[in-house]
Amino acid sequence: MSSGKPALPCRRVDDKSAKTVTVAVATIALLKPFKGGVLTITADNGKEFAYHEKMTDSLKCDVYFADPYCSWQRGLNENTNGLLRQYWPKSTDFKKVSQSEVQDVIVKLNDRPRKKLNYKTPAKLMAEHMVAIAA
């Protein structure tokens, strides 16, 4: 069913600097091809999101910040972190995790049916959404 490629591009982050997170990684470089499908980004208050205005300008979407210590405001993010912990425990040194390993896990997670999605996969729904907005 899967092509072996994530529905959305993914990339291991080498550091959490604002410049790396904003410019080189998912928020702009990886999400730009899906610009029409990205409506909002919800971030925590970490310094890695200091350049959030660049995300807003480049992706033409709104960026919201969760209140401190209110993880429920980023429910999908927290759920995804839990799924990722099935592969990598909290103590994992991600500098030792290859880009290929990250991509393999993302494909597995995106091809996993979710009850919340009426047992469809995120990959299938994303593909349907991108076809719909391209039409």
mmCIF file of C-alpha atoms in Angstrom:
data_model
loop_
_atom_site.group_PDB
_atom_site.id
_atom_site.type_symbol
_atom_site.label_atom_id
_atom_site.label_comp_id
_atom_site.label_asym_id
_atom_site.label_seq_id
_atom_site.Cartn_x
_atom_site.Cartn_y
_atom_site.Cartn_z
ATOM 1 C CA MET A 1 0.000 0.000 0.000
ATOM 2 C CA SER A 2 2.796 2.429 0.854
ATOM 3 C CA SER A 3 5.341 3.739 -1.584
ATOM 4 C CA GLY A 4 7.917 3.775 1.195
ATOM 5 C CA LYS A 5 7.868 7.572 1.167
ATOM 6 C CA PRO A 6 6.134 9.696 3.800
ATOM 7 C CA ALA A 7 2.916 11.499 2.824
ATOM 8 C CA LEU A 8 4.712 14.635 3.914
ATOM 9 C CA PRO A 9 8.458 14.984 3.596
ATOM 10 C CA CYS A 10 10.317 14.537 6.852
ATOM 11 C CA ARG A 11 13.775 15.377 8.026
ATOM 12 C CA ARG A 12 15.778 14.708 11.147
ATOM 13 C CA VAL A 13 16.678 17.992 12.852
ATOM 14 C CA ASP A 14 20.353 18.346 13.717
ATOM 15 C CA ASP A 15 19.782 21.097 16.267
ATOM 16 C CA LYS A 16 16.939 23.132 17.759
ATOM 17 C CA SER A 17 18.175 26.563 16.746
ATOM 18 C CA ALA A 18 15.509 28.940 15.483
ATOM 19 C CA LYS A 19 17.237 29.236 12.116
ATOM 20 C CA THR A 20 17.395 25.467 11.563
ATOM 21 C CA VAL A 21 13.825 24.819 12.648
ATOM 22 C CA THR A 22 12.341 27.732 10.715
ATOM 23 C CA VAL A 23 14.276 27.863 7.469
ATOM 24 C CA ALA A 24 15.840 24.483 6.817
ATOM 25 C CA VAL A 25 13.296 22.091 8.248
ATOM 26 C CA ALA A 26 9.571 21.213 8.141
ATOM 27 C CA THR A 27 8.084 24.575 8.813
ATOM 28 C CA ILE A 28 9.172 26.106 5.516
ATOM 29 C CA ALA A 29 11.349 23.876 3.352
ATOM 30 C CA LEU A 30 9.297 20.729 3.927
ATOM 31 C CA LEU A 31 5.821 22.250 4.021
ATOM 32 C CA LYS A 32 6.161 24.693 1.118
ATOM 33 C CA PRO A 33 4.991 22.150 -1.493
ATOM 34 C CA PHE A 34 1.802 21.792 0.573
ATOM 35 C CA LYS A 35 1.297 25.531 1.063
ATOM 36 C CA GLY A 36 -2.368 25.440 0.069
ATOM 37 C CA GLY A 37 -3.065 22.655 2.553
ATOM 38 C CA VAL A 38 -1.340 24.207 5.559
ATOM 39 C CA LEU A 39 -3.746 26.559 7.297
ATOM 40 C CA THR A 40 -2.242 26.826 10.782
ATOM 41 C CA ILE A 41 0.784 25.763 12.794
ATOM 42 C CA THR A 42 0.591 25.458 16.568
ATOM 43 C CA ALA A 43 3.947 25.707 18.303
ATOM 44 C CA ASP A 44 5.160 25.645 21.841
ATOM 45 C CA ASN A 45 7.039 28.608 23.276
ATOM 46 C CA GLY A 46 10.526 27.288 22.574
ATOM 47 C CA LYS A 47 13.208 29.526 21.149
ATOM 48 C CA GLU A 48 13.276 27.372 18.023
ATOM 49 C CA PHE A 49 10.131 29.184 16.860
ATOM 50 C CA ALA A 50 11.608 32.672 17.199
ATOM 51 C CA TYR A 51 11.337 33.206 13.434
ATOM 52 C CA HIS A 52 7.644 32.342 13.309
ATOM 53 C CA GLU A 53 6.967 35.415 11.127
ATOM 54 C CA LYS A 54 9.009 33.773 8.356
ATOM 55 C CA MET A 55 6.748 30.730 8.564
ATOM 56 C CA THR A 56 3.671 32.932 8.312
ATOM 57 C CA ASP A 57 5.056 34.829 5.311
ATOM 58 C CA SER A 58 6.421 31.812 3.430
ATOM 59 C CA LEU A 59 3.530 29.421 4.015
ATOM 60 C CA LYS A 60 0.697 31.973 4.096
ATOM 61 C CA CYS A 61 -0.664 30.402 7.268
ATOM 62 C CA ASP A 62 -1.245 31.482 10.842
ATOM 63 C CA VAL A 63 1.109 30.433 13.641
ATOM 64 C CA TYR A 64 -0.364 30.002 17.100
ATOM 65 C CA PHE A 65 1.484 29.454 20.359
ATOM 66 C CA ALA A 66 0.226 27.140 23.070
ATOM 67 C CA ASP A 67 0.066 28.501 26.596
ATOM 68 C CA PRO A 68 2.951 27.350 28.806
ATOM 69 C CA TYR A 69 2.344 23.951 30.458
ATOM 70 C CA CYS A 70 -0.845 23.385 28.421
ATOM 71 C CA SER A 71 0.101 20.347 26.355
ATOM 72 C CA TRP A 72 -3.584 19.653 25.607
ATOM 73 C CA GLN A 73 -3.516 22.684 23.290
ATOM 74 C CA ARG A 74 -1.184 20.688 21.045
ATOM 75 C CA GLY A 75 -3.047 17.378 21.170
ATOM 76 C CA LEU A 76 -1.956 15.993 17.804
ATOM 77 C CA ASN A 77 1.661 16.830 18.589
ATOM 78 C CA GLU A 78 1.505 15.114 21.986
ATOM 79 C CA ASN A 79 -0.202 12.054 20.479
ATOM 80 C CA THR A 80 2.444 11.849 17.759
ATOM 81 C CA ASN A 81 5.204 12.123 20.357
ATOM 82 C CA GLY A 82 3.663 9.124 22.121
ATOM 83 C CA LEU A 83 3.608 7.128 18.875
ATOM 84 C CA LEU A 84 7.230 8.043 18.180
ATOM 85 C CA ARG A 85 8.205 6.875 21.685
ATOM 86 C CA GLN A 86 7.161 3.363 20.593
ATOM 87 C CA TYR A 87 10.238 3.455 18.352
ATOM 88 C CA TRP A 88 12.576 5.732 20.278
ATOM 89 C CA PRO A 89 12.521 6.057 24.073
ATOM 90 C CA LYS A 90 12.798 9.497 25.648
ATOM 91 C CA SER A 91 16.544 9.035 26.277
ATOM 92 C CA THR A 92 17.320 8.521 22.563
ATOM 93 C CA ASP A 93 20.207 10.523 21.156
ATOM 94 C CA PHE A 94 18.746 11.572 17.818
ATOM 95 C CA LYS A 95 22.180 12.483 16.491
ATOM 96 C CA LYS A 96 22.660 8.710 16.244
ATOM 97 C CA VAL A 97 19.380 8.182 14.348
ATOM 98 C CA SER A 98 19.742 8.326 10.579
ATOM 99 C CA GLN A 99 17.488 10.210 8.199
ATOM 100 C CA SER A 100 16.554 6.850 6.691
ATOM 101 C CA GLU A 101 15.408 5.499 10.084
ATOM 102 C CA VAL A 102 13.306 8.622 10.663
ATOM 103 C CA GLN A 103 11.707 8.271 7.240
ATOM 104 C CA ASP A 104 10.929 4.572 7.791
ATOM 105 C CA VAL A 105 9.132 5.296 11.069
ATOM 106 C CA ILE A 106 7.179 8.212 9.579
ATOM 107 C CA VAL A 107 5.988 5.953 6.735
ATOM 108 C CA LYS A 108 4.867 3.319 9.258
ATOM 109 C CA LEU A 109 2.970 5.911 11.305
ATOM 110 C CA ASN A 110 1.341 7.516 8.258
ATOM 111 C CA ASP A 111 0.238 4.095 6.981
ATOM 112 C CA ARG A 112 -1.298 3.153 10.344
ATOM 113 C CA PRO A 113 -5.119 3.397 10.430
ATOM 114 C CA ARG A 114 -6.431 5.719 13.146
ATOM 115 C CA LYS A 115 -9.712 5.388 14.999
ATOM 116 C CA LYS A 116 -9.980 9.200 15.038
ATOM 117 C CA LEU A 117 -9.837 9.142 11.221
ATOM 118 C CA ASN A 118 -12.572 6.507 10.919
ATOM 119 C CA TYR A 119 -9.843 3.881 10.459
ATOM 120 C CA LYS A 120 -8.340 5.593 7.441
ATOM 121 C CA THR A 121 -4.629 6.321 7.300
ATOM 122 C CA PRO A 122 -3.116 9.805 7.497
ATOM 123 C CA ALA A 123 -1.304 9.110 4.209
ATOM 124 C CA LYS A 124 -4.559 8.300 2.386
ATOM 125 C CA LEU A 125 -6.360 11.353 3.778
ATOM 126 C CA MET A 126 -3.468 13.651 2.917
ATOM 127 C CA ALA A 127 -3.386 12.331 -0.645
ATOM 128 C CA GLU A 128 -7.141 12.870 -0.980
ATOM 129 C CA HIS A 129 -6.840 16.383 0.459
ATOM 130 C CA MET A 130 -4.028 17.373 -1.907
ATOM 131 C CA VAL A 131 -6.037 16.112 -4.909
ATOM 132 C CA ALA A 132 -9.073 18.095 -3.733
ATOM 133 C CA ILE A 133 -7.200 21.382 -3.309
ATOM 134 C CA ALA A 134 -5.401 20.929 -6.636
ATOM 135 C CA ALA A 135 -8.715 20.561 -8.459
#
